[in-house]
């Protein structure tokens, strides 16, 4: 396992809009294998996982902080560190975190996240090449999605996906995942983060 501090030496750049930030982790070979194994193992745990028959991915493995996995803790800490450093906040409170597993036929319709200021997605395993499963923003408030006229969303766009990319965006930004048709599971991790805790359970909201 890498033993660096969570945010050390990370180069953070905006992508497409000043509010969308991207960083690429250089040390993915050190922990991706164990992290993928952990997600696929915990996908069988009924206490952590919910199945969706493909319409928001095939399944979500919730509560990254409960996984008892050093690699998961590392990514969890890096997500919180990016939130604090980029938004200049003293605290990073995770309202909900999860891994999404996509298999052939899985997709996710356009949606926003709620109960948080920022959402983060980490590309853990993109699955098979040229098999879809692209993360795209589709929001008329983002200029990059409105190539023809301001305020008219005609161009869903997203960064070129690579394993090890962590991306942060305002939680209200509408985004989607195109249908995935590969055979190897496509796995991402997500966080909804604010600088203060909210009452209630996000999974029952
Ligand atoms: Fe989402």
XYZ file of C-alpha atoms and ligand atoms in Angstrom:
206
model
C 0.000 0.000 0.000
C 1.211 3.522 -0.688
C 1.911 5.318 2.561
C 1.696 8.899 1.386
C -0.669 11.371 2.973
C -4.061 11.478 1.248
C -3.664 14.621 -0.863
C 0.097 14.673 -1.273
C 1.442 15.504 -4.727
C -1.909 15.337 -6.463
C -2.248 17.559 -9.524
C -5.820 18.781 -9.751
C -7.106 20.350 -12.965
C -10.484 21.595 -14.116
C -12.173 19.697 -16.901
C -14.759 21.334 -19.179
C -15.968 23.779 -16.535
C -14.259 25.481 -13.598
C -16.566 23.604 -11.203
C -15.474 20.158 -12.438
C -12.114 19.008 -11.075
C -10.106 15.962 -12.076
C -7.002 14.301 -10.692
C -5.228 11.129 -11.771
C -3.729 8.830 -9.143
C -0.302 7.526 -10.230
C -0.166 4.506 -7.908
C -3.200 2.491 -8.998
C -1.177 -0.700 -9.586
C -0.488 -0.790 -5.855
C -4.097 -1.251 -4.803
C -6.614 -1.580 -7.661
C -6.514 -5.386 -7.712
C -7.392 -5.640 -4.027
C -10.009 -2.935 -4.283
C -11.758 -4.613 -7.225
C -11.707 -7.955 -5.374
C -13.205 -6.264 -2.318
C -16.057 -4.659 -4.276
C -16.963 -7.909 -6.022
C -16.825 -9.850 -2.749
C -18.937 -7.303 -0.863
C -21.438 -7.268 -3.728
C -22.643 -10.557 -2.188
C -23.145 -8.943 1.246
C -26.821 -8.156 1.730
C -26.044 -5.704 4.510
C -24.074 -3.449 2.157
C -25.435 -4.077 -1.315
C -28.573 -3.227 -3.217
C -29.346 -4.680 -6.655
C -31.058 -2.656 -9.374
C -31.372 -4.922 -12.437
C -29.215 -2.562 -14.491
C -31.218 0.652 -14.476
C -28.782 2.477 -12.162
C -26.035 0.003 -12.772
C -26.495 -3.587 -11.673
C -25.679 -3.087 -8.010
C -24.401 -0.589 -5.483
C -22.131 -1.551 -2.585
C -22.691 1.172 0.007
C -20.675 2.667 2.856
C -17.050 2.586 1.655
C -15.956 3.490 5.191
C -17.289 0.151 6.510
C -15.461 -2.092 4.054
C -12.507 -2.971 6.325
C -10.156 -2.640 3.342
C -6.976 -0.478 3.428
C -7.267 0.329 -0.284
C -10.836 1.532 0.211
C -9.742 3.649 3.185
C -7.017 5.223 1.073
C -9.426 6.268 -1.687
C -11.994 7.394 0.867
C -9.393 9.659 2.498
C -8.277 11.023 -0.865
C -11.860 11.864 -1.824
C -12.338 13.798 1.420
C -8.951 15.498 1.037
C -9.817 16.664 -2.485
C -13.124 18.092 -1.238
C -11.422 20.015 1.576
C -8.502 21.330 -0.427
C -10.420 22.280 -3.582
C -13.358 23.909 -1.827
C -11.265 25.271 1.069
C -13.372 23.562 3.729
C -12.219 22.524 7.174
C -14.361 19.396 7.210
C -15.504 16.780 4.737
C -18.595 14.861 5.854
C -19.568 11.952 3.630
C -23.352 11.733 3.445
C -23.206 8.542 1.380
C -20.569 6.582 -0.499
C -20.825 3.523 -2.687
C -19.350 1.475 -5.492
C -21.395 0.937 -8.646
C -21.028 -2.328 -10.542
C -22.147 -2.402 -14.170
C -22.509 -5.565 -16.228
C -23.815 -6.070 -19.762
C -26.991 -4.051 -20.206
C -26.440 -1.734 -17.226
C -26.899 2.002 -17.612
C -27.878 5.051 -15.563
C -30.418 7.660 -16.651
C -29.681 11.394 -16.201
C -29.817 12.437 -12.562
C -28.393 14.769 -9.911
C -27.195 13.845 -6.434
C -28.712 15.389 -3.328
C -27.914 16.176 0.356
C -24.375 17.335 -0.549
C -22.375 20.173 -2.069
C -20.042 18.018 -4.121
C -20.072 14.560 -5.612
C -17.002 12.563 -6.535
C -16.562 9.587 -8.811
C -13.506 7.340 -9.007
C -12.921 5.192 -12.075
C -11.726 1.885 -10.633
C -12.240 -0.513 -13.560
C -13.648 0.653 -16.881
C -14.504 -2.883 -17.917
C -14.008 -3.945 -21.519
C -12.781 -1.447 -24.121
C -15.260 0.113 -26.541
C -18.180 -1.398 -24.667
C -19.956 1.797 -23.605
C -20.434 2.697 -19.971
C -19.319 6.294 -20.545
C -19.881 8.807 -17.747
C -21.316 11.973 -19.335
C -22.554 15.308 -18.062
C -25.903 16.346 -19.571
C -26.729 19.634 -17.883
C -27.927 22.887 -19.529
C -26.147 24.859 -16.782
C -22.772 23.629 -18.066
C -21.570 25.592 -21.083
C -19.642 22.605 -22.335
C -22.940 20.726 -22.801
C -24.456 23.609 -24.813
C -22.360 23.883 -27.948
C -25.080 25.484 -30.093
C -26.999 27.854 -27.812
C -26.529 28.786 -24.161
C -28.887 26.917 -21.847
C -29.774 24.253 -24.417
C -28.206 20.917 -23.639
C -27.331 19.380 -26.991
C -23.977 17.751 -26.252
C -23.542 15.255 -23.415
C -19.814 15.217 -22.650
C -17.414 13.671 -20.162
C -13.701 13.308 -19.603
C -11.791 10.555 -21.356
C -12.154 7.738 -18.836
C -9.014 6.175 -17.400
C -8.612 3.967 -14.324
C -7.362 6.020 -11.393
C -9.179 9.265 -12.239
C -10.977 10.943 -9.349
C -13.442 13.621 -10.462
C -15.369 16.091 -8.305
C -18.376 18.098 -9.488
C -21.254 20.069 -7.974
C -23.837 17.542 -6.796
C -26.621 19.248 -8.755
C -24.909 18.671 -12.123
C -26.997 16.288 -14.189
C -25.010 13.265 -15.379
C -25.584 9.795 -16.767
C -23.849 6.573 -17.785
C -24.395 5.174 -21.280
C -25.347 1.486 -21.612
C -22.466 -0.878 -20.881
C -22.146 -4.001 -22.987
C -18.899 -5.541 -21.787
C -18.366 -8.830 -19.972
C -15.852 -7.681 -17.346
C -17.587 -5.733 -14.555
C -17.262 -1.947 -14.893
C -16.715 -0.506 -11.402
C -16.772 3.077 -10.152
C -16.866 4.511 -6.650
C -18.864 7.573 -5.595
C -19.171 9.971 -2.682
C -21.612 12.720 -1.739
C -19.768 15.155 0.519
C -20.603 18.354 2.361
C -18.828 20.203 5.154
C -21.562 19.445 7.665
C -23.676 16.444 8.563
C -27.365 16.350 7.689
C -30.015 14.610 9.794
C -31.674 11.524 8.419
C -30.633 8.569 6.308
C -29.827 9.302 2.646
C -30.904 5.801 1.660
C -34.421 6.397 2.963
C -34.801 9.949 1.607
Fe -24.624 9.763 -10.213
